[in-house]
């Protein structure tokens, strides 16, 4: 192993130590600080688990996570099976639509569904106008609405994971079961689903952890008795009440510990068993079924229903963005461009900051991610597996934990939080796993003999990278670049704790307009603008992505 590889590995570890390990360690240490005395101890945690209110919020969050996972699983299994196994027209379009919630900000969906499903929203007004109901039905406010919105946002993770699993199953296993008489539902439950365990858990963990990270959706719906929402309220609104601030920090740490524990448990569960077969099917599609006309019609209706619900977000926000009068009416009656004029004339800083911070974070991600992927895939440097693990583990940390840790770590001792650079640095560390996985999978698909031949010819590692590796990696790198930018562009959980006057981004602008009770049309125009930008970027991913996304997030990709 060359000295340069060890030097590069050391440099990468120093960056990780400074931007990841150090701030999160400060957060953990701060959680042990007793507000009244300034001493350190377990008092905060003991009080947290003795306080009936905090225990209630903890139990509520666990219960919400279980409901969201159950809902996404129940609705995701048939959808994934249809997309993976049935041969029918329009499947590509439906797949793209179902992927849309991943890249749309969750809070944008909340606003749209409040307008459509609210007590005096479009659906209730239409039902009352037709005489089907006399009083509004509560479709959205409450636990059922929270589960519906969060499950819809996380549904693509389950669908993608299961669809990949269904495609990768060796057809001989199912054929053997059918020979033994296990057909239909029995074969599906006893053979097909168990073989999808690794891919299902990859998506299920992300889904289950979401309620531990999403503080804004419950806040908008008036349901604040959940750990993330309580953490945000205690830290953001009770900065003069030191005790409540520290209890908020403890709530963040507890949420983080739950997320990390579940992440590690799922990883251990997958690695303890083998799910491999001798072959992967005869085609890249896996086993394809020609459904009967009745089943095909049912599949179309089911996909159409899901697609309609998904499309409600951009449709409703689009109508809101171009209207100023939408109160107690099923649909707007007055159209205008004033909302966009306000954004471009009075709030251009929001757009500029969103692009500036996301682009700067992206630059950090590329400069760091490519060498990190090289170390993990192409070298035998000690600690490379630990490096991969630590970076991937950032997926399990709630955004609120990253934001609070950066605020604590980089305010006094290292005053980075007083400069705008803290925003892209926080976005970089928060979203780094997205780029790293793309670069990682691209390196795995690149034949190492090409690089070895170049080096044998006397060309150094650096020239080999720029003349041989990078041109062959460019497809995966571009997908990683776009994916990283999308996720950084919509980030709010981390940024909300770090921004100062003049640093606001579009997501923060949406939240502030809602929070201040200003006209919803402006917030809707901001959200619609984000959707348009995100959709364009999503089209780029779909165009150049190929199998990169599946290779990046599938199990056993190392």
Coordinates of C-alpha atoms in Angstrom, one line a residue:
X1 CA 0.0 0.0 0.0
X2 CA 1.5 3.4 -1.0
X3 CA 2.2 6.1 1.4
X4 CA 0.0 8.4 -0.6
X5 CA -3.1 6.2 0.2
X6 CA -2.3 6.4 3.9
X7 CA -1.9 10.1 3.7
X8 CA -5.2 10.5 1.9
X9 CA -6.9 8.3 4.4
X10 CA -5.5 10.3 7.3
X11 CA -6.7 13.5 5.7
X12 CA -10.2 12.1 5.1
X13 CA -10.4 10.9 8.7
X14 CA -9.4 14.4 9.9
X15 CA -12.2 15.9 8.0
X16 CA -14.7 13.4 9.4
X17 CA -13.3 14.0 12.9
X18 CA -13.8 17.7 12.6
X19 CA -17.1 17.9 10.9
X20 CA -18.9 14.8 12.2
X21 CA -17.3 13.2 15.3
X22 CA -16.4 16.4 17.1
X23 CA -19.8 18.2 16.9
X24 CA -21.8 15.1 17.7
X25 CA -19.5 14.5 20.7
X26 CA -20.1 18.0 21.9
X27 CA -23.8 17.3 21.6
X28 CA -23.5 14.2 23.7
X29 CA -21.3 15.9 26.3
X30 CA -23.7 18.8 26.5
X31 CA -26.6 16.5 27.2
X32 CA -25.0 15.5 30.5
X33 CA -24.6 19.1 31.7
X34 CA -27.0 19.9 34.6
X35 CA -28.6 23.3 34.0
X36 CA -28.8 24.4 37.6
X37 CA -25.3 23.6 38.7
X38 CA -23.2 23.4 35.5
X39 CA -21.9 20.1 36.7
X40 CA -22.0 16.9 34.6
X41 CA -24.1 13.8 35.4
X42 CA -27.0 11.6 34.5
X43 CA -29.6 13.9 36.0
X44 CA -31.0 15.1 32.7
X45 CA -31.5 11.6 31.4
X46 CA -33.0 10.3 34.7
X47 CA -35.4 13.2 34.7
X48 CA -36.3 12.6 31.1
X49 CA -37.2 8.9 31.7
X50 CA -39.0 9.8 35.0
X51 CA -41.1 12.6 33.5
X52 CA -44.4 11.3 32.4
X53 CA -44.7 13.9 29.6
X54 CA -41.3 13.0 28.0
X55 CA -42.1 9.3 28.3
X56 CA -45.4 10.0 26.6
X57 CA -43.7 11.8 23.7
X58 CA -41.2 8.9 23.4
X59 CA -44.0 6.3 23.4
X60 CA -45.9 8.5 20.9
X61 CA -43.0 8.6 18.5
X62 CA -42.4 4.9 18.7
X63 CA -46.1 4.2 18.1
X64 CA -46.1 6.7 15.2
X65 CA -43.0 5.0 13.6
X66 CA -44.7 1.6 13.9
X67 CA -47.9 2.9 12.2
X68 CA -46.0 4.6 9.4
X69 CA -43.9 1.5 8.7
X70 CA -47.0 -0.7 8.8
X71 CA -48.9 1.6 6.5
X72 CA -46.1 1.9 4.0
X73 CA -45.6 -1.9 4.0
X74 CA -49.2 -2.7 3.5
X75 CA -49.5 -0.3 0.6
X76 CA -46.0 -0.8 -0.7
X77 CA -45.9 -4.6 -1.1
X78 CA -48.6 -4.8 -3.8
X79 CA -47.2 -1.7 -5.5
X80 CA -43.7 -3.0 -5.6
X81 CA -44.8 -6.4 -6.8
X82 CA -46.8 -4.8 -9.7
X83 CA -43.8 -2.7 -10.7
X84 CA -41.3 -5.5 -10.4
X85 CA -43.2 -8.5 -11.9
X86 CA -46.1 -7.4 -14.1
X87 CA -45.5 -6.6 -17.8
X88 CA -47.8 -3.7 -18.7
X89 CA -47.6 -0.4 -20.4
X90 CA -46.9 2.9 -18.6
X91 CA -44.9 1.2 -15.8
X92 CA -42.0 3.6 -16.3
X93 CA -44.3 6.6 -15.9
X94 CA -45.9 5.2 -12.8
X95 CA -42.4 4.4 -11.3
X96 CA -41.3 8.0 -11.9
X97 CA -44.5 9.3 -10.2
X98 CA -44.1 7.1 -7.2
X99 CA -40.5 8.2 -6.8
X100 CA -41.6 11.9 -6.6
X101 CA -42.3 12.0 -2.9
X102 CA -38.6 11.2 -2.2
X103 CA -37.4 14.4 -3.7
X104 CA -40.3 16.6 -2.7
X105 CA -40.0 18.4 0.7
X106 CA -42.2 16.7 3.2
X107 CA -43.5 20.0 4.5
X108 CA -44.7 21.0 1.0
X109 CA -46.9 17.9 1.0
X110 CA -48.4 18.9 4.4
X111 CA -49.4 22.3 3.1
X112 CA -51.0 20.8 0.0
X113 CA -53.0 18.2 1.9
X114 CA -54.2 20.8 4.4
X115 CA -55.6 22.8 1.5
X116 CA -57.2 19.7 -0.1
X117 CA -58.3 17.6 2.9
X118 CA -58.7 20.4 5.5
X119 CA -62.0 20.9 7.3
X120 CA -62.9 23.6 4.8
X121 CA -60.6 22.3 2.1
X122 CA -61.5 21.3 -1.5
X123 CA -62.8 17.8 -0.7
X124 CA -65.0 18.8 2.2
X125 CA -66.5 21.7 0.3
X126 CA -67.2 19.5 -2.7
X127 CA -68.9 16.9 -0.6
X128 CA -71.0 19.6 1.2
X129 CA -71.9 21.3 -2.1
X130 CA -73.2 18.0 -3.5
X131 CA -75.2 17.3 -0.3
X132 CA -73.3 14.1 0.6
X133 CA -72.4 15.6 4.0
X134 CA -73.7 18.5 6.2
X135 CA -70.6 19.2 8.3
X136 CA -66.9 18.9 7.5
X137 CA -65.1 15.6 8.0
X138 CA -61.7 15.7 9.7
X139 CA -59.6 14.0 7.1
X140 CA -56.2 15.4 8.0
X141 CA -55.9 16.8 11.6
X142 CA -54.9 14.2 14.1
X143 CA -52.8 11.0 14.3
X144 CA -54.5 9.5 11.2
X145 CA -53.5 12.5 9.1
X146 CA -50.0 12.5 10.4
X147 CA -49.6 8.8 9.6
X148 CA -51.1 9.4 6.1
X149 CA -48.7 12.2 5.2
X150 CA -45.6 10.6 6.6
X151 CA -46.4 7.2 5.1
X152 CA -46.9 8.8 1.6
X153 CA -43.6 10.6 1.9
X154 CA -41.7 7.5 2.8
X155 CA -43.6 5.0 0.6
X156 CA -41.0 5.2 -2.2
X157 CA -38.3 3.8 0.1
X158 CA -40.4 0.6 0.7
X159 CA -41.4 0.3 -2.9
X160 CA -37.9 0.7 -4.3
X161 CA -36.5 -1.7 -1.7
X162 CA -39.0 -4.4 -2.3
X163 CA -39.1 -3.9 -6.1
X164 CA -35.3 -4.4 -6.1
X165 CA -35.7 -7.5 -4.0
X166 CA -38.4 -9.0 -6.2
X167 CA -36.2 -8.4 -9.3
X168 CA -33.1 -10.0 -7.8
X169 CA -34.7 -13.2 -6.6
X170 CA -33.4 -16.3 -8.3
X171 CA -36.5 -17.6 -10.3
X172 CA -35.5 -21.2 -9.5
X173 CA -36.5 -20.8 -5.9
X174 CA -40.1 -19.9 -6.7
X175 CA -40.2 -22.5 -9.5
X176 CA -39.1 -25.2 -7.0
X177 CA -41.8 -24.1 -4.6
X178 CA -44.4 -24.3 -7.3
X179 CA -43.3 -27.8 -8.2
X180 CA -43.9 -28.7 -4.6
X181 CA -47.4 -27.3 -4.7
X182 CA -46.8 -23.9 -3.1
X183 CA -48.4 -21.5 -5.5
X184 CA -50.0 -18.1 -5.4
X185 CA -50.2 -16.4 -2.0
X186 CA -48.6 -19.3 -0.1
X187 CA -45.5 -19.2 -2.4
X188 CA -45.4 -15.4 -2.0
X189 CA -45.5 -15.5 1.8
X190 CA -43.1 -18.5 2.3
X191 CA -40.6 -17.9 -0.4
X192 CA -40.8 -14.6 -2.1
X193 CA -41.1 -12.2 0.9
X194 CA -38.5 -13.9 3.1
X195 CA -35.9 -13.6 0.2
X196 CA -36.6 -9.9 0.1
X197 CA -35.6 -9.4 3.7
X198 CA -32.3 -7.6 3.1
X199 CA -33.8 -5.1 0.6
X200 CA -36.9 -4.6 2.7
X201 CA -35.0 -3.8 5.8
X202 CA -32.9 -1.3 4.0
X203 CA -36.0 0.7 3.2
X204 CA -37.9 -0.2 6.4
X205 CA -35.2 1.2 8.7
X206 CA -35.3 4.6 6.9
X207 CA -39.1 4.6 7.1
X208 CA -39.2 3.7 10.8
X209 CA -36.7 6.4 11.7
X210 CA -38.4 9.2 9.8
X211 CA -40.9 10.1 12.7
X212 CA -37.8 10.5 14.9
X213 CA -36.4 13.2 12.6
X214 CA -39.5 15.0 11.3
X215 CA -40.4 17.8 13.6
X216 CA -42.2 20.1 11.2
X217 CA -45.1 17.9 9.9
X218 CA -46.5 17.3 13.4
X219 CA -46.0 21.0 14.2
X220 CA -48.0 22.1 11.2
X221 CA -50.8 19.7 12.1
X222 CA -50.9 20.8 15.7
X223 CA -49.5 17.5 17.0
X224 CA -46.5 18.4 19.1
X225 CA -46.2 15.5 21.6
X226 CA -43.5 13.8 19.6
X227 CA -39.7 13.8 20.4
X228 CA -38.5 15.8 17.3
X229 CA -41.2 18.5 17.8
X230 CA -40.6 18.8 21.6
X231 CA -36.9 19.0 20.9
X232 CA -37.3 21.8 18.4
X233 CA -39.7 23.8 20.7
X234 CA -37.5 23.4 23.8
X235 CA -34.4 24.5 22.0
X236 CA -35.7 27.1 19.7
X237 CA -38.3 28.8 21.9
X238 CA -37.0 28.4 25.4
X239 CA -33.4 29.6 25.1
X240 CA -33.9 31.7 28.3
X241 CA -35.1 28.6 30.2
X242 CA -31.9 26.7 30.4
X243 CA -33.4 23.7 32.0
X244 CA -35.9 23.2 29.1
X245 CA -33.1 23.8 26.6
X246 CA -31.1 20.9 28.1
X247 CA -34.1 18.7 28.2
X248 CA -34.5 19.4 24.5
X249 CA -30.9 18.5 23.9
X250 CA -31.5 15.2 25.8
X251 CA -34.5 14.5 23.6
X252 CA -32.3 15.0 20.5
X253 CA -29.7 12.6 21.9
X254 CA -32.4 10.0 22.8
X255 CA -33.8 10.2 19.3
X256 CA -30.3 9.8 17.8
X257 CA -29.6 6.8 20.0
X258 CA -32.8 5.1 18.9
X259 CA -32.0 5.8 15.3
X260 CA -28.4 4.5 15.5
X261 CA -29.5 1.4 17.5
X262 CA -32.2 0.4 14.9
X263 CA -29.7 1.1 12.1
X264 CA -27.2 -1.2 13.6
X265 CA -29.8 -3.8 14.5
X266 CA -31.0 -4.0 10.9
X267 CA -27.5 -4.2 9.6
X268 CA -26.7 -7.1 12.0
X269 CA -29.9 -8.9 11.1
X270 CA -29.2 -8.8 7.4
X271 CA -25.5 -9.9 7.8
X272 CA -26.3 -12.8 10.1
X273 CA -28.1 -14.8 7.3
X274 CA -27.4 -15.5 3.6
X275 CA -30.0 -14.7 1.0
X276 CA -28.0 -15.5 -2.2
X277 CA -28.8 -17.9 -5.0
X278 CA -26.7 -19.4 -7.7
X279 CA -28.2 -17.2 -10.4
X280 CA -30.0 -13.9 -10.8
X281 CA -32.5 -14.8 -13.4
X282 CA -32.4 -14.8 -17.1
X283 CA -33.0 -11.1 -17.6
X284 CA -32.2 -7.9 -15.8
X285 CA -36.0 -7.6 -15.1
X286 CA -36.0 -10.8 -13.0
X287 CA -39.1 -12.9 -13.2
X288 CA -41.8 -11.3 -15.3
X289 CA -45.5 -12.3 -15.1
X290 CA -48.2 -11.7 -17.7
X291 CA -51.3 -10.9 -15.5
X292 CA -54.8 -11.8 -16.5
X293 CA -57.0 -9.0 -17.8
X294 CA -58.8 -8.7 -14.4
X295 CA -55.6 -8.5 -12.4
X296 CA -54.1 -6.1 -14.9
X297 CA -57.1 -3.8 -14.6
X298 CA -56.9 -3.9 -10.8
X299 CA -53.2 -3.1 -11.0
X300 CA -53.8 -0.1 -13.2
X301 CA -56.5 1.2 -10.8
X302 CA -54.2 0.7 -7.8
X303 CA -51.3 2.5 -9.4
X304 CA -53.6 5.2 -10.6
X305 CA -54.9 5.8 -7.1
X306 CA -51.4 6.1 -5.7
X307 CA -50.3 8.3 -8.6
X308 CA -53.3 10.6 -8.0
X309 CA -52.5 11.1 -4.3
X310 CA -48.8 11.8 -5.1
X311 CA -49.7 14.3 -7.8
X312 CA -52.0 16.2 -5.4
X313 CA -49.0 17.9 -3.9
X314 CA -47.7 19.6 -7.0
X315 CA -51.2 20.3 -8.4
X316 CA -52.6 21.9 -5.2
X317 CA -49.4 23.9 -4.6
X318 CA -49.4 25.0 -8.2
X319 CA -53.0 26.2 -8.0
X320 CA -52.1 28.0 -4.7
X321 CA -49.0 29.6 -6.2
X322 CA -50.9 31.2 -9.0
X323 CA -53.9 32.4 -6.9
X324 CA -54.5 35.0 -4.2
X325 CA -58.1 34.1 -3.2
X326 CA -58.7 30.6 -2.2
X327 CA -60.8 30.7 1.0
X328 CA -64.0 28.6 1.5
X329 CA -64.0 27.7 -2.2
X330 CA -63.2 24.3 -3.7
X331 CA -61.0 25.9 -6.4
X332 CA -59.4 29.3 -6.9
X333 CA -61.3 31.9 -8.8
X334 CA -58.7 34.7 -9.0
X335 CA -55.4 34.1 -10.8
X336 CA -52.3 36.2 -10.5
X337 CA -48.5 36.2 -10.8
X338 CA -48.1 38.4 -7.7
X339 CA -46.8 35.6 -5.5
X340 CA -43.9 35.0 -7.8
X341 CA -43.3 38.7 -8.2
X342 CA -42.9 39.0 -4.4
X343 CA -40.4 36.1 -4.4
X344 CA -38.3 37.4 -7.3
X345 CA -38.6 41.1 -6.3
X346 CA -38.5 41.0 -2.5
X347 CA -37.0 37.7 -1.6
X348 CA -34.4 36.9 -4.3
X349 CA -32.0 36.2 -1.5
X350 CA -33.8 33.0 -0.6
X351 CA -33.2 31.6 -4.1
X352 CA -29.6 32.8 -4.3
X353 CA -28.8 31.3 -0.8
X354 CA -30.4 28.0 -1.7
X355 CA -28.3 27.6 -4.8
X356 CA -25.2 29.1 -3.2
X357 CA -25.3 26.9 0.0
X358 CA -26.3 23.7 -1.9
X359 CA -23.6 24.3 -4.6
X360 CA -20.9 24.9 -2.0
X361 CA -22.0 21.8 -0.1
X362 CA -21.9 19.9 -3.3
X363 CA -18.4 21.1 -4.1
X364 CA -17.2 19.9 -0.6
X365 CA -19.1 16.6 -1.3
X366 CA -17.4 15.9 -4.6
X367 CA -13.9 16.9 -3.4
X368 CA -14.3 14.7 -0.3
X369 CA -16.6 11.9 -1.7
X370 CA -14.5 10.8 -4.6
X371 CA -11.3 10.3 -2.6
X372 CA -13.3 8.6 0.2
X373 CA -14.9 6.2 -2.3
X374 CA -11.5 5.5 -3.7
X375 CA -10.1 4.6 -0.3
X376 CA -13.0 2.4 0.6
X377 CA -13.2 0.5 -2.7
X378 CA -9.7 0.5 -4.2
X379 CA -7.3 0.3 -1.2
X380 CA -6.6 -2.0 1.7
X381 CA -5.9 0.9 4.1
X382 CA -6.7 0.0 7.7
X383 CA -9.9 1.6 8.9
X384 CA -11.5 1.9 5.4
X385 CA -14.5 -0.2 6.6
X386 CA -14.9 2.0 9.7
X387 CA -14.7 5.1 7.4
X388 CA -17.5 3.7 5.2
X389 CA -19.5 2.8 8.3
X390 CA -19.2 6.3 10.0
X391 CA -20.2 8.1 6.8
X392 CA -23.1 5.8 6.1
X393 CA -24.2 6.1 9.8
X394 CA -24.9 9.8 9.1
X395 CA -28.1 8.5 7.4
X396 CA -29.4 7.5 10.9
X397 CA -28.7 10.8 12.6
X398 CA -31.7 13.1 12.7
X399 CA -31.2 16.4 10.9
X400 CA -32.1 18.2 14.2
X401 CA -29.1 16.4 15.9
X402 CA -26.7 17.7 13.2
X403 CA -28.1 21.3 13.4
X404 CA -27.9 21.5 17.2
X405 CA -24.5 19.8 17.4
X406 CA -23.1 22.3 14.9
X407 CA -24.6 25.2 16.9
X408 CA -23.0 24.0 20.1
X409 CA -19.6 23.0 18.6
X410 CA -19.0 26.0 16.3
X411 CA -20.3 29.0 18.2
X412 CA -17.7 29.9 20.9
X413 CA -14.6 27.8 20.8
X414 CA -14.5 27.5 17.0
X415 CA -16.7 30.4 15.8
X416 CA -17.6 29.0 12.4
X417 CA -21.4 29.5 13.2
X418 CA -20.9 33.2 13.0
X419 CA -20.0 32.9 9.2
X420 CA -22.2 31.8 6.4
X421 CA -19.8 28.9 5.6
X422 CA -21.4 27.0 8.4
X423 CA -24.5 26.4 6.3
X424 CA -22.9 24.6 3.4
X425 CA -20.6 22.7 5.8
X426 CA -23.7 21.4 7.7
X427 CA -25.4 20.5 4.5
X428 CA -22.3 18.7 3.4
X429 CA -22.0 16.5 6.5
X430 CA -25.7 15.9 6.5
X431 CA -26.1 14.7 2.9
X432 CA -22.6 13.3 2.3
X433 CA -23.8 9.6 2.3
X434 CA -25.9 10.2 -0.8
X435 CA -22.9 11.2 -2.9
X436 CA -20.6 8.6 -1.4
X437 CA -22.9 5.7 -2.2
X438 CA -23.2 6.8 -5.8
X439 CA -19.4 7.2 -6.1
X440 CA -18.9 3.9 -4.2
X441 CA -21.2 1.9 -6.6
X442 CA -19.5 3.5 -9.6
X443 CA -16.1 2.4 -8.4
X444 CA -17.5 -1.2 -7.9
X445 CA -18.7 -1.2 -11.6
X446 CA -15.3 0.0 -12.9
X447 CA -12.9 -2.8 -13.9
X448 CA -9.7 -2.3 -11.8
X449 CA -7.6 -3.8 -14.6
X450 CA -8.0 -0.6 -16.6
X451 CA -6.4 1.5 -13.8
X452 CA -3.7 -1.1 -13.2
X453 CA -2.8 -1.1 -16.9
X454 CA -2.5 2.7 -16.9
X455 CA -0.2 2.6 -13.8
X456 CA 1.9 -0.2 -15.3
X457 CA 2.5 2.0 -18.3
X458 CA 4.1 4.5 -16.0
X459 CA 1.2 6.9 -15.5
X460 CA 0.9 8.0 -11.9
X461 CA -2.3 7.6 -9.8
X462 CA -3.4 11.2 -10.2
X463 CA -3.1 11.2 -14.0
X464 CA -4.7 7.7 -14.1
X465 CA -7.7 9.1 -12.1
X466 CA -8.2 12.1 -14.4
X467 CA -7.6 10.3 -17.7
X468 CA -9.0 6.8 -17.0
X469 CA -11.1 6.6 -13.9
X470 CA -13.0 9.8 -13.9
X471 CA -14.3 9.6 -17.5
X472 CA -15.5 6.1 -16.7
X473 CA -17.0 7.1 -13.4
X474 CA -18.7 10.2 -14.7
X475 CA -22.2 8.7 -15.0
X476 CA -22.4 7.6 -11.4
X477 CA -20.7 10.9 -10.3
X478 CA -23.3 13.0 -12.1
X479 CA -26.1 11.0 -10.5
X480 CA -24.5 11.5 -7.1
X481 CA -24.1 15.2 -7.8
X482 CA -27.7 15.7 -8.7
X483 CA -29.0 13.5 -5.8
X484 CA -26.8 15.4 -3.3
X485 CA -27.9 18.7 -4.6
X486 CA -31.6 17.8 -4.4
X487 CA -31.3 16.6 -0.8
X488 CA -29.2 19.6 0.2
X489 CA -31.6 22.1 -1.6
X490 CA -34.6 20.9 0.5
X491 CA -32.9 20.5 3.9
X492 CA -34.5 22.4 6.7
X493 CA -34.1 20.3 9.9
X494 CA -30.4 21.2 10.1
X495 CA -30.4 24.7 8.6
X496 CA -33.2 26.0 10.8
X497 CA -30.9 26.1 13.8
X498 CA -27.9 27.7 12.0
X499 CA -29.3 30.4 9.8
X500 CA -29.0 34.1 10.7
X501 CA -30.6 37.1 9.1
X502 CA -29.6 37.1 5.4
X503 CA -28.9 33.4 5.3
X504 CA -32.5 32.2 4.7
X505 CA -33.1 29.6 2.1
X506 CA -36.3 28.6 0.2
X507 CA -37.2 25.9 2.8
X508 CA -36.7 28.3 5.6
X509 CA -38.6 31.0 3.8
X510 CA -41.6 28.6 3.4
X511 CA -41.5 27.8 7.1
X512 CA -41.2 31.4 8.1
X513 CA -44.1 32.5 5.9
X514 CA -46.3 29.8 7.4
X515 CA -45.1 30.4 11.0
X516 CA -45.7 34.2 10.8
X517 CA -49.2 33.7 9.4
X518 CA -48.5 35.5 6.2
X519 CA -50.4 34.9 3.0
X520 CA -50.2 31.2 2.1
X521 CA -49.9 31.9 -1.6
X522 CA -46.3 33.2 -1.2
X523 CA -45.3 30.1 0.8
X524 CA -47.0 27.9 -1.9
X525 CA -45.2 29.8 -4.7
X526 CA -41.9 29.1 -2.9
X527 CA -42.8 25.4 -2.5
X528 CA -44.0 25.1 -6.1
X529 CA -40.7 26.7 -7.3
X530 CA -38.8 24.1 -5.3
X531 CA -40.9 21.4 -6.9
X532 CA -40.1 22.6 -10.4
X533 CA -36.4 22.8 -9.7
X534 CA -36.4 19.4 -8.0
X535 CA -38.5 17.8 -10.8
X536 CA -36.0 19.1 -13.5
X537 CA -33.2 17.6 -11.5
X538 CA -35.1 14.3 -11.1
X539 CA -35.5 14.1 -14.8
X540 CA -31.7 14.4 -15.1
X541 CA -31.3 11.5 -12.7
X542 CA -33.8 9.4 -14.6
X543 CA -32.0 10.2 -17.9
X544 CA -28.4 9.4 -16.8
X545 CA -29.0 7.1 -13.7
X546 CA -29.4 3.7 -15.2
X547 CA -28.7 1.1 -12.5
X548 CA -26.6 3.4 -10.4
X549 CA -29.3 4.1 -7.8
X550 CA -30.1 0.4 -7.3
X551 CA -26.4 -0.5 -7.0
X552 CA -25.8 2.3 -4.6
X553 CA -28.5 1.4 -2.1
X554 CA -28.9 -2.3 -2.6
X555 CA -27.6 -4.7 0.1
X556 CA -24.3 -6.2 -0.3
X557 CA -23.0 -3.5 -2.6
X558 CA -19.6 -3.4 -1.0

